[in-house]
């Protein structure tokens, strides 16, 4: 354990820290949005109770599987001890993934984040590859660049899906836990490492759609609105089919997002444009030891 000159202690995260870290994370990202989102965009909102619950469940699980990858920063004041930063990460096969990372607004830019990231990175010391989805915060991007990551801009598409343009989608079916081996194989081919137990978590949170034919295989996790959360496939045709199936399930009156699209995945831009959605950019896919996966739309924290 290390102590900064500012009376900040970096120590392993404990189970009782998780709900406090979640509130800190929600506050930190809301503050970031208020600071950086263009005025013409809708007013930023904090994390919904449903998403907060998922954050806590996911992080508690990561503490069990990857305790060495999860750290907090604790500040001692006259009023007691307060949690002011956190970094959670997992190692999956030869891949290290930074899942969530934040320092309380007002204390940022003073070196707390650097120490947290160093502690979490140590968990991935045996990994050849690393990935994380970086926010648009210049402080975060600087940290990742100094840690040896290459930045790949992320696009996203948003809007209501025009029903008139939906194609007939064939060769897809609902997935289940019985598809985990298949999905791990597709993960290894696309991003170089399987998600392993993360598939169990994702299955509990989202609808799974699978395509498995003689010419290609792939899967997509879809949230309740029809937004894809993680998509991987062995070829573009299969990926395109899965993305259309996700969009087809969306409510025509609700905005859907296709997030985390890198330039290596123009097929996803083609689908979103054909569905008459808007194209924007936000943040970066930060990579070490690998190229942007394709055909692939990464998950924001499990990547
Ligand atoms: C990203 C984050 C966790 C980093 O923690 P931190 O304590 O601020 O990080 P550090 O102070 O160690 O490093 C920040 C770096 O940015 C530099 N910096 C400060 N202000 C800056 C600015 N306006 N523009 C660019 N760089 C800046 C600092 O000097 C430092 O670089 P250095 O080590 O070379 O001097 C924190 O800023 C944060 O919570 N941001 C909002 C949430 C977020 O984006 N999280 C990451 C999700 S991917």
mmCIF file of C-alpha atoms and ligand atoms in Angstrom:
data_model
loop_
_atom_site.group_PDB
_atom_site.id
_atom_site.type_symbol
_atom_site.label_atom_id
_atom_site.label_comp_id
_atom_site.label_asym_id
_atom_site.label_seq_id
_atom_site.Cartn_x
_atom_site.Cartn_y
_atom_site.Cartn_z
ATOM 1 C CA UNK A 1 0.000 0.000 0.000
ATOM 2 C CA UNK A 2 1.175 3.555 -0.742
ATOM 3 C CA UNK A 3 0.281 6.927 0.725
ATOM 4 C CA UNK A 4 0.393 10.136 -1.339
ATOM 5 C CA UNK A 5 1.610 13.383 0.223
ATOM 6 C CA UNK A 6 -2.062 14.452 0.344
ATOM 7 C CA UNK A 7 -3.046 11.911 3.036
ATOM 8 C CA UNK A 8 -4.608 9.670 0.436
ATOM 9 C CA UNK A 9 -4.230 5.947 0.980
ATOM 10 C CA UNK A 10 -4.483 3.555 -1.995
ATOM 11 C CA UNK A 11 -5.798 0.191 -0.746
ATOM 12 C CA UNK A 12 -7.630 -2.875 -2.131
ATOM 13 C CA UNK A 13 -11.396 -2.421 -2.564
ATOM 14 C CA UNK A 14 -13.613 -4.266 -0.060
ATOM 15 C CA UNK A 15 -17.189 -5.460 -0.455
ATOM 16 C CA UNK A 16 -18.574 -2.669 1.772
ATOM 17 C CA UNK A 17 -16.853 -0.068 -0.463
ATOM 18 C CA UNK A 18 -18.845 -1.100 -3.555
ATOM 19 C CA UNK A 19 -22.090 0.899 -3.008
ATOM 20 C CA UNK A 20 -20.037 3.960 -1.945
ATOM 21 C CA UNK A 21 -17.839 3.620 -5.058
ATOM 22 C CA UNK A 22 -20.976 3.350 -7.208
ATOM 23 C CA UNK A 23 -22.354 6.656 -5.861
ATOM 24 C CA UNK A 24 -18.942 8.274 -6.361
ATOM 25 C CA UNK A 25 -18.799 6.900 -9.915
ATOM 26 C CA UNK A 26 -22.297 8.209 -10.728
ATOM 27 C CA UNK A 27 -21.447 11.656 -9.347
ATOM 28 C CA UNK A 28 -18.074 11.763 -11.141
ATOM 29 C CA UNK A 29 -19.548 10.931 -14.552
ATOM 30 C CA UNK A 30 -22.477 13.339 -14.120
ATOM 31 C CA UNK A 31 -19.983 16.105 -13.316
ATOM 32 C CA UNK A 32 -17.921 15.121 -16.377
ATOM 33 C CA UNK A 33 -21.035 15.283 -18.588
ATOM 34 C CA UNK A 34 -22.031 18.675 -17.201
ATOM 35 C CA UNK A 35 -18.474 19.880 -17.900
ATOM 36 C CA UNK A 36 -18.042 18.486 -21.414
ATOM 37 C CA UNK A 37 -21.356 17.709 -23.154
ATOM 38 C CA UNK A 38 -22.268 20.329 -25.821
ATOM 39 C CA UNK A 39 -25.076 22.677 -24.725
ATOM 40 C CA UNK A 40 -27.244 21.654 -27.662
ATOM 41 C CA UNK A 41 -27.466 18.079 -26.290
ATOM 42 C CA UNK A 42 -30.143 16.928 -23.821
ATOM 43 C CA UNK A 43 -29.445 17.758 -20.149
ATOM 44 C CA UNK A 44 -27.202 15.008 -18.669
ATOM 45 C CA UNK A 45 -28.851 12.764 -16.094
ATOM 46 C CA UNK A 46 -27.280 10.745 -13.288
ATOM 47 C CA UNK A 47 -27.155 6.951 -13.410
ATOM 48 C CA UNK A 48 -30.613 5.367 -13.134
ATOM 49 C CA UNK A 49 -31.366 3.060 -10.139
ATOM 50 C CA UNK A 50 -31.426 0.063 -12.516
ATOM 51 C CA UNK A 51 -27.982 0.827 -13.920
ATOM 52 C CA UNK A 52 -26.651 1.545 -10.412
ATOM 53 C CA UNK A 53 -27.826 -1.902 -9.304
ATOM 54 C CA UNK A 54 -26.022 -3.517 -12.252
ATOM 55 C CA UNK A 55 -22.826 -1.563 -11.436
ATOM 56 C CA UNK A 56 -22.909 -2.859 -7.844
ATOM 57 C CA UNK A 57 -23.645 -6.449 -8.865
ATOM 58 C CA UNK A 58 -20.904 -6.444 -11.513
ATOM 59 C CA UNK A 59 -18.308 -4.900 -9.209
ATOM 60 C CA UNK A 60 -19.110 -7.244 -6.296
ATOM 61 C CA UNK A 61 -18.557 -10.140 -8.665
ATOM 62 C CA UNK A 62 -15.267 -8.667 -9.880
ATOM 63 C CA UNK A 63 -14.084 -8.367 -6.278
ATOM 64 C CA UNK A 64 -14.540 -12.122 -5.955
ATOM 65 C CA UNK A 65 -12.938 -13.083 -9.294
ATOM 66 C CA UNK A 66 -10.351 -10.256 -9.588
ATOM 67 C CA UNK A 67 -9.841 -8.777 -6.125
ATOM 68 C CA UNK A 68 -6.259 -7.786 -7.034
ATOM 69 C CA UNK A 69 -7.590 -5.589 -9.858
ATOM 70 C CA UNK A 70 -9.937 -3.455 -7.713
ATOM 71 C CA UNK A 71 -8.580 -0.529 -5.664
ATOM 72 C CA UNK A 72 -9.849 2.542 -3.829
ATOM 73 C CA UNK A 73 -8.338 5.846 -2.693
ATOM 74 C CA UNK A 74 -9.193 6.906 0.848
ATOM 75 C CA UNK A 75 -8.742 10.470 2.136
ATOM 76 C CA UNK A 76 -8.250 11.116 5.873
ATOM 77 C CA UNK A 77 -9.749 14.396 7.071
ATOM 78 C CA UNK A 78 -10.655 15.853 10.480
ATOM 79 C CA UNK A 79 -14.163 14.450 9.903
ATOM 80 C CA UNK A 80 -13.010 10.896 9.279
ATOM 81 C CA UNK A 81 -12.086 8.779 6.285
ATOM 82 C CA UNK A 82 -13.751 9.244 2.874
ATOM 83 C CA UNK A 83 -13.589 7.207 -0.307
ATOM 84 C CA UNK A 84 -12.442 9.604 -3.046
ATOM 85 C CA UNK A 85 -11.412 7.342 -5.926
ATOM 86 C CA UNK A 86 -11.635 3.825 -7.315
ATOM 87 C CA UNK A 87 -10.370 1.661 -10.180
ATOM 88 C CA UNK A 88 -11.759 -1.770 -11.029
ATOM 89 C CA UNK A 89 -10.226 -4.158 -13.551
ATOM 90 C CA UNK A 90 -10.285 -7.812 -14.597
ATOM 91 C CA UNK A 91 -7.890 -10.217 -16.320
ATOM 92 C CA UNK A 92 -9.454 -12.617 -18.852
ATOM 93 C CA UNK A 93 -7.020 -15.069 -20.445
ATOM 94 C CA UNK A 94 -4.279 -12.808 -21.909
ATOM 95 C CA UNK A 95 -6.381 -9.623 -21.727
ATOM 96 C CA UNK A 96 -6.472 -6.978 -18.985
ATOM 97 C CA UNK A 97 -9.597 -4.774 -18.959
ATOM 98 C CA UNK A 98 -10.068 -1.551 -16.988
ATOM 99 C CA UNK A 99 -13.768 -1.615 -16.105
ATOM 100 C CA UNK A 100 -14.391 1.580 -14.149
ATOM 101 C CA UNK A 101 -12.207 4.418 -12.911
ATOM 102 C CA UNK A 102 -12.884 7.748 -11.219
ATOM 103 C CA UNK A 103 -11.642 10.343 -8.757
ATOM 104 C CA UNK A 104 -13.947 12.735 -6.907
ATOM 105 C CA UNK A 105 -14.356 16.075 -8.763
ATOM 106 C CA UNK A 106 -12.330 18.733 -6.958
ATOM 107 C CA UNK A 107 -9.536 16.253 -6.208
ATOM 108 C CA UNK A 108 -8.790 15.367 -9.843
ATOM 109 C CA UNK A 109 -5.488 16.301 -11.484
ATOM 110 C CA UNK A 110 -3.433 15.764 -8.300
ATOM 111 C CA UNK A 111 -1.969 12.331 -8.976
ATOM 112 C CA UNK A 112 -4.579 10.162 -7.191
ATOM 113 C CA UNK A 113 -5.717 8.652 -10.503
ATOM 114 C CA UNK A 114 -2.158 7.777 -11.477
ATOM 115 C CA UNK A 115 -1.651 5.748 -8.301
ATOM 116 C CA UNK A 116 -5.003 3.980 -8.655
ATOM 117 C CA UNK A 117 -4.257 3.070 -12.268
ATOM 118 C CA UNK A 118 -0.804 1.757 -11.385
ATOM 119 C CA UNK A 119 -2.258 -0.461 -8.650
ATOM 120 C CA UNK A 120 -4.964 -1.843 -10.971
ATOM 121 C CA UNK A 121 -2.538 -2.314 -13.886
ATOM 122 C CA UNK A 122 -0.372 -4.562 -11.728
ATOM 123 C CA UNK A 123 -3.248 -7.085 -11.804
ATOM 124 C CA UNK A 124 -2.752 -7.411 -15.575
ATOM 125 C CA UNK A 125 1.026 -7.827 -15.466
ATOM 126 C CA UNK A 126 0.802 -11.304 -17.051
ATOM 127 C CA UNK A 127 -1.443 -10.099 -19.901
ATOM 128 C CA UNK A 128 -0.219 -9.386 -23.443
ATOM 129 C CA UNK A 129 -3.173 -7.204 -24.374
ATOM 130 C CA UNK A 130 -5.236 -4.520 -22.647
ATOM 131 C CA UNK A 131 -8.371 -2.571 -23.477
ATOM 132 C CA UNK A 132 -10.607 0.073 -21.945
ATOM 133 C CA UNK A 133 -13.308 2.469 -23.100
ATOM 134 C CA UNK A 134 -12.050 5.978 -22.336
ATOM 135 C CA UNK A 135 -14.319 8.896 -21.565
ATOM 136 C CA UNK A 136 -13.765 12.219 -23.330
ATOM 137 C CA UNK A 137 -12.109 13.603 -20.164
ATOM 138 C CA UNK A 138 -8.693 15.017 -21.191
ATOM 139 C CA UNK A 139 -7.302 13.960 -17.789
ATOM 140 C CA UNK A 140 -8.314 10.340 -18.371
ATOM 141 C CA UNK A 141 -6.938 10.331 -21.909
ATOM 142 C CA UNK A 142 -3.618 11.732 -20.690
ATOM 143 C CA UNK A 143 -3.399 9.028 -18.003
ATOM 144 C CA UNK A 144 -4.055 6.243 -20.547
ATOM 145 C CA UNK A 145 -1.595 7.640 -23.082
ATOM 146 C CA UNK A 146 1.092 7.738 -20.397
ATOM 147 C CA UNK A 147 0.244 4.140 -19.510
ATOM 148 C CA UNK A 148 1.077 3.116 -23.117
ATOM 149 C CA UNK A 149 -2.430 2.945 -24.602
ATOM 150 C CA UNK A 150 -3.251 3.926 -28.206
ATOM 151 C CA UNK A 151 -6.486 5.891 -28.671
ATOM 152 C CA UNK A 152 -9.074 4.862 -31.278
ATOM 153 C CA UNK A 153 -11.973 7.356 -31.503
ATOM 154 C CA UNK A 154 -15.401 5.880 -30.790
ATOM 155 C CA UNK A 155 -18.497 6.768 -32.802
ATOM 156 C CA UNK A 156 -22.068 6.157 -31.767
ATOM 157 C CA UNK A 157 -25.376 6.255 -33.586
ATOM 158 C CA UNK A 158 -28.571 7.356 -31.904
ATOM 159 C CA UNK A 159 -32.216 7.851 -32.796
ATOM 160 C CA UNK A 160 -35.535 6.151 -33.356
ATOM 161 C CA UNK A 161 -35.375 3.286 -35.782
ATOM 162 C CA UNK A 162 -37.378 3.769 -38.958
ATOM 163 C CA UNK A 163 -39.560 0.624 -39.122
ATOM 164 C CA UNK A 164 -39.966 0.993 -42.880
ATOM 165 C CA UNK A 165 -36.279 0.194 -43.457
ATOM 166 C CA UNK A 166 -36.025 -2.904 -41.231
ATOM 167 C CA UNK A 167 -34.934 -5.890 -43.359
ATOM 168 C CA UNK A 168 -36.190 -9.427 -42.827
ATOM 169 C CA UNK A 169 -33.553 -11.017 -40.591
ATOM 170 C CA UNK A 170 -32.937 -14.718 -40.906
ATOM 171 C CA UNK A 171 -30.533 -17.207 -39.325
ATOM 172 C CA UNK A 172 -30.696 -15.719 -35.823
ATOM 173 C CA UNK A 173 -32.157 -17.273 -32.674
ATOM 174 C CA UNK A 174 -32.505 -16.521 -28.959
ATOM 175 C CA UNK A 175 -29.361 -17.541 -27.058
ATOM 176 C CA UNK A 176 -28.832 -19.134 -23.654
ATOM 177 C CA UNK A 177 -26.100 -20.314 -21.259
ATOM 178 C CA UNK A 178 -25.646 -23.247 -23.642
ATOM 179 C CA UNK A 179 -24.015 -20.810 -26.106
ATOM 180 C CA UNK A 180 -21.208 -19.688 -23.768
ATOM 181 C CA UNK A 181 -18.566 -21.986 -25.319
ATOM 182 C CA UNK A 182 -19.480 -20.726 -28.794
ATOM 183 C CA UNK A 183 -19.342 -17.101 -27.611
ATOM 184 C CA UNK A 184 -15.961 -17.622 -25.950
ATOM 185 C CA UNK A 185 -14.631 -18.965 -29.266
ATOM 186 C CA UNK A 186 -15.963 -15.918 -31.148
ATOM 187 C CA UNK A 187 -14.391 -13.660 -28.486
ATOM 188 C CA UNK A 188 -10.991 -15.307 -28.942
ATOM 189 C CA UNK A 189 -11.180 -14.820 -32.696
ATOM 190 C CA UNK A 190 -12.293 -11.176 -32.545
ATOM 191 C CA UNK A 191 -10.720 -9.607 -29.435
ATOM 192 C CA UNK A 192 -8.085 -12.230 -28.642
ATOM 193 C CA UNK A 193 -9.539 -13.338 -25.277
ATOM 194 C CA UNK A 194 -12.793 -14.928 -24.085
ATOM 195 C CA UNK A 195 -15.182 -13.171 -21.688
ATOM 196 C CA UNK A 196 -15.510 -16.412 -19.680
ATOM 197 C CA UNK A 197 -17.647 -15.814 -16.530
ATOM 198 C CA UNK A 198 -18.651 -12.332 -17.752
ATOM 199 C CA UNK A 199 -21.073 -14.072 -20.106
ATOM 200 C CA UNK A 200 -23.016 -15.376 -17.085
ATOM 201 C CA UNK A 201 -23.343 -11.834 -15.764
ATOM 202 C CA UNK A 202 -24.405 -10.459 -19.175
ATOM 203 C CA UNK A 203 -26.943 -13.247 -19.610
ATOM 204 C CA UNK A 204 -28.564 -12.151 -16.349
ATOM 205 C CA UNK A 205 -28.867 -8.555 -17.569
ATOM 206 C CA UNK A 206 -29.683 -8.693 -21.274
ATOM 207 C CA UNK A 207 -31.442 -10.552 -24.054
ATOM 208 C CA UNK A 208 -28.977 -12.709 -26.005
ATOM 209 C CA UNK A 209 -29.323 -13.258 -29.766
ATOM 210 C CA UNK A 210 -27.061 -15.779 -31.519
ATOM 211 C CA UNK A 211 -26.311 -16.618 -35.144
ATOM 212 C CA UNK A 212 -24.556 -19.913 -35.856
ATOM 213 C CA UNK A 213 -24.459 -21.074 -39.469
ATOM 214 C CA UNK A 214 -22.052 -23.041 -41.664
ATOM 215 C CA UNK A 215 -20.485 -19.756 -42.853
ATOM 216 C CA UNK A 216 -20.247 -17.704 -39.651
ATOM 217 C CA UNK A 217 -21.079 -17.318 -35.970
ATOM 218 C CA UNK A 218 -21.728 -14.418 -33.638
ATOM 219 C CA UNK A 219 -23.793 -13.030 -30.797
ATOM 220 C CA UNK A 220 -25.273 -9.787 -29.493
ATOM 221 C CA UNK A 221 -26.505 -8.794 -26.023
ATOM 222 C CA UNK A 222 -29.419 -6.357 -26.309
ATOM 223 C CA UNK A 223 -30.896 -4.160 -23.565
ATOM 224 C CA UNK A 224 -34.614 -3.622 -22.956
ATOM 225 C CA UNK A 225 -34.739 -0.694 -25.411
ATOM 226 C CA UNK A 226 -33.119 -2.577 -28.297
ATOM 227 C CA UNK A 227 -29.614 -1.056 -27.914
ATOM 228 C CA UNK A 228 -26.775 -3.547 -28.508
ATOM 229 C CA UNK A 229 -24.454 -3.812 -25.475
ATOM 230 C CA UNK A 230 -21.819 -6.212 -26.831
ATOM 231 C CA UNK A 231 -21.615 -7.743 -30.293
ATOM 232 C CA UNK A 232 -18.995 -10.098 -31.741
ATOM 233 C CA UNK A 233 -19.035 -12.122 -34.942
ATOM 234 C CA UNK A 234 -16.693 -14.053 -37.205
ATOM 235 C CA UNK A 235 -17.675 -12.025 -40.276
ATOM 236 C CA UNK A 236 -19.401 -8.763 -41.200
ATOM 237 C CA UNK A 237 -22.446 -10.397 -42.733
ATOM 238 C CA UNK A 238 -23.225 -12.157 -39.446
ATOM 239 C CA UNK A 239 -22.511 -8.994 -37.426
ATOM 240 C CA UNK A 240 -24.840 -6.953 -39.646
ATOM 241 C CA UNK A 241 -27.601 -9.523 -39.305
ATOM 242 C CA UNK A 242 -27.289 -9.491 -35.488
ATOM 243 C CA UNK A 243 -27.329 -5.692 -35.316
ATOM 244 C CA UNK A 244 -30.490 -5.483 -37.427
ATOM 245 C CA UNK A 245 -32.134 -8.066 -35.170
ATOM 246 C CA UNK A 246 -31.276 -5.933 -32.103
ATOM 247 C CA UNK A 247 -32.742 -2.801 -33.718
ATOM 248 C CA UNK A 248 -35.849 -4.640 -34.883
ATOM 249 C CA UNK A 249 -36.809 -5.254 -31.243
ATOM 250 C CA UNK A 250 -36.662 -1.541 -30.362
ATOM 251 C CA UNK A 251 -39.674 0.589 -29.498
ATOM 252 C CA UNK A 252 -40.344 2.854 -32.537
ATOM 253 C CA UNK A 253 -40.962 5.823 -30.213
ATOM 254 C CA UNK A 254 -37.805 5.429 -28.125
ATOM 255 C CA UNK A 255 -34.234 6.474 -28.904
ATOM 256 C CA UNK A 256 -31.832 3.568 -29.455
ATOM 257 C CA UNK A 257 -28.017 3.802 -29.288
ATOM 258 C CA UNK A 258 -25.424 1.838 -31.209
ATOM 259 C CA UNK A 259 -22.433 2.719 -29.027
ATOM 260 C CA UNK A 260 -18.686 2.058 -29.186
ATOM 261 C CA UNK A 261 -18.222 1.913 -32.962
ATOM 262 C CA UNK A 262 -14.558 2.258 -34.032
ATOM 263 C CA UNK A 263 -13.374 3.049 -37.563
ATOM 264 C CA UNK A 264 -12.557 -0.660 -37.896
ATOM 265 C CA UNK A 265 -16.310 -1.365 -37.864
ATOM 266 C CA UNK A 266 -17.860 0.581 -40.770
ATOM 267 C CA UNK A 267 -20.520 -2.133 -41.166
ATOM 268 C CA UNK A 268 -22.161 -0.820 -37.940
ATOM 269 C CA UNK A 269 -22.199 2.757 -39.311
ATOM 270 C CA UNK A 270 -23.819 1.384 -42.488
ATOM 271 C CA UNK A 271 -26.609 -0.254 -40.444
ATOM 272 C CA UNK A 272 -27.195 2.825 -38.257
ATOM 273 C CA UNK A 273 -27.289 5.138 -41.280
ATOM 274 C CA UNK A 274 -29.676 2.807 -43.111
ATOM 275 C CA UNK A 275 -31.908 2.934 -39.992
ATOM 276 C CA UNK A 276 -31.832 6.773 -40.284
ATOM 277 C CA UNK A 277 -29.996 7.253 -36.977
ATOM 278 C CA UNK A 278 -27.624 10.177 -36.187
ATOM 279 C CA UNK A 279 -23.852 9.649 -36.139
ATOM 280 C CA UNK A 280 -21.693 11.249 -33.379
ATOM 281 C CA UNK A 281 -18.315 10.664 -31.696
ATOM 282 C CA UNK A 282 -17.575 10.190 -27.987
ATOM 283 C CA UNK A 283 -14.428 9.033 -26.190
ATOM 284 C CA UNK A 284 -11.906 6.421 -27.310
ATOM 285 C CA UNK A 285 -11.311 2.723 -27.361
ATOM 286 C CA UNK A 286 -7.878 2.600 -25.700
ATOM 287 C CA UNK A 287 -5.757 -0.426 -26.619
ATOM 288 C CA UNK A 288 -2.374 -1.884 -25.729
ATOM 289 C CA UNK A 289 -0.827 -4.797 -27.628
ATOM 290 C CA UNK A 290 -3.721 -5.199 -30.080
ATOM 291 C CA UNK A 291 -5.630 -3.671 -32.990
ATOM 292 C CA UNK A 292 -9.293 -2.594 -32.765
ATOM 293 C CA UNK A 293 -11.381 -5.802 -32.777
ATOM 294 C CA UNK A 294 -13.715 -6.389 -35.733
ATOM 295 C CA UNK A 295 -16.500 -7.247 -36.369
ATOM 296 C CA UNK A 296 -17.027 -6.121 -32.800
ATOM 297 C CA UNK A 297 -18.945 -3.573 -30.701
ATOM 298 C CA UNK A 298 -17.381 -3.599 -27.245
ATOM 299 C CA UNK A 299 -19.154 -3.465 -23.893
ATOM 300 C CA UNK A 300 -18.452 -0.217 -22.000
ATOM 301 C CA UNK A 301 -16.914 -1.846 -18.934
ATOM 302 C CA UNK A 302 -16.416 -5.549 -19.717
ATOM 303 C CA UNK A 303 -15.083 -4.571 -23.210
HETATM 304 C C1 LIG B 1 -9.664 10.088 -15.136
HETATM 305 C C2 LIG B 1 -9.431 10.271 -13.655
HETATM 306 C C3 LIG B 1 -9.842 9.015 -12.898
HETATM 307 C C4 LIG B 1 -7.916 10.509 -13.440
HETATM 308 O O1 LIG B 1 -7.691 10.747 -12.075
HETATM 309 P P1 LIG B 1 -6.841 12.035 -11.638
HETATM 310 O O2 LIG B 1 -6.601 11.947 -10.187
HETATM 311 O O3 LIG B 1 -7.510 13.255 -12.162
HETATM 312 O O4 LIG B 1 -5.494 11.733 -12.492
HETATM 313 P P2 LIG B 1 -4.031 12.311 -12.312
HETATM 314 O O5 LIG B 1 -4.064 13.568 -11.517
HETATM 315 O O6 LIG B 1 -3.157 11.210 -11.812
HETATM 316 O O7 LIG B 1 -3.617 12.560 -13.815
HETATM 317 C C5 LIG B 1 -4.244 13.550 -14.586
HETATM 318 C C6 LIG B 1 -3.261 14.040 -15.640
HETATM 319 O O8 LIG B 1 -3.894 15.030 -16.451
HETATM 320 C C7 LIG B 1 -3.173 16.264 -16.346
HETATM 321 N N1 LIG B 1 -4.156 17.338 -16.453
HETATM 322 C C8 LIG B 1 -4.707 18.103 -15.483
HETATM 323 N N2 LIG B 1 -5.569 18.968 -16.042
HETATM 324 C C9 LIG B 1 -5.581 18.727 -17.370
HETATM 325 C C10 LIG B 1 -6.275 19.279 -18.488
HETATM 326 N N3 LIG B 1 -7.151 20.261 -18.342
HETATM 327 N N4 LIG B 1 -6.047 18.766 -19.706
HETATM 328 C C11 LIG B 1 -5.181 17.737 -19.897
HETATM 329 N N5 LIG B 1 -4.485 17.183 -18.867
HETATM 330 C C12 LIG B 1 -4.689 17.679 -17.637
HETATM 331 C C13 LIG B 1 -2.482 16.180 -15.002
HETATM 332 O O9 LIG B 1 -1.380 17.069 -14.947
HETATM 333 C C14 LIG B 1 -2.064 14.718 -15.013
HETATM 334 O O10 LIG B 1 -0.990 14.479 -15.908
HETATM 335 P P3 LIG B 1 0.529 14.318 -15.397
HETATM 336 O O11 LIG B 1 0.529 13.115 -14.491
HETATM 337 O O12 LIG B 1 1.323 14.129 -16.624
HETATM 338 O O13 LIG B 1 0.860 15.598 -14.644
HETATM 339 C C15 LIG B 1 -10.234 11.498 -13.113
HETATM 340 O O14 LIG B 1 -9.743 12.692 -13.713
HETATM 341 C C16 LIG B 1 -11.727 11.377 -13.304
HETATM 342 O O15 LIG B 1 -12.403 10.830 -12.445
HETATM 343 N N6 LIG B 1 -12.283 11.890 -14.445
HETATM 344 C C17 LIG B 1 -13.735 11.853 -14.668
HETATM 345 C C18 LIG B 1 -14.246 10.425 -14.886
HETATM 346 C C19 LIG B 1 -13.505 9.723 -15.991
HETATM 347 O O16 LIG B 1 -13.334 10.231 -17.082
HETATM 348 N N7 LIG B 1 -13.052 8.503 -15.680
HETATM 349 C C20 LIG B 1 -12.335 7.670 -16.614
HETATM 350 C C21 LIG B 1 -13.305 6.802 -17.296
HETATM 351 S S1 LIG B 1 -12.621 5.998 -18.686
#
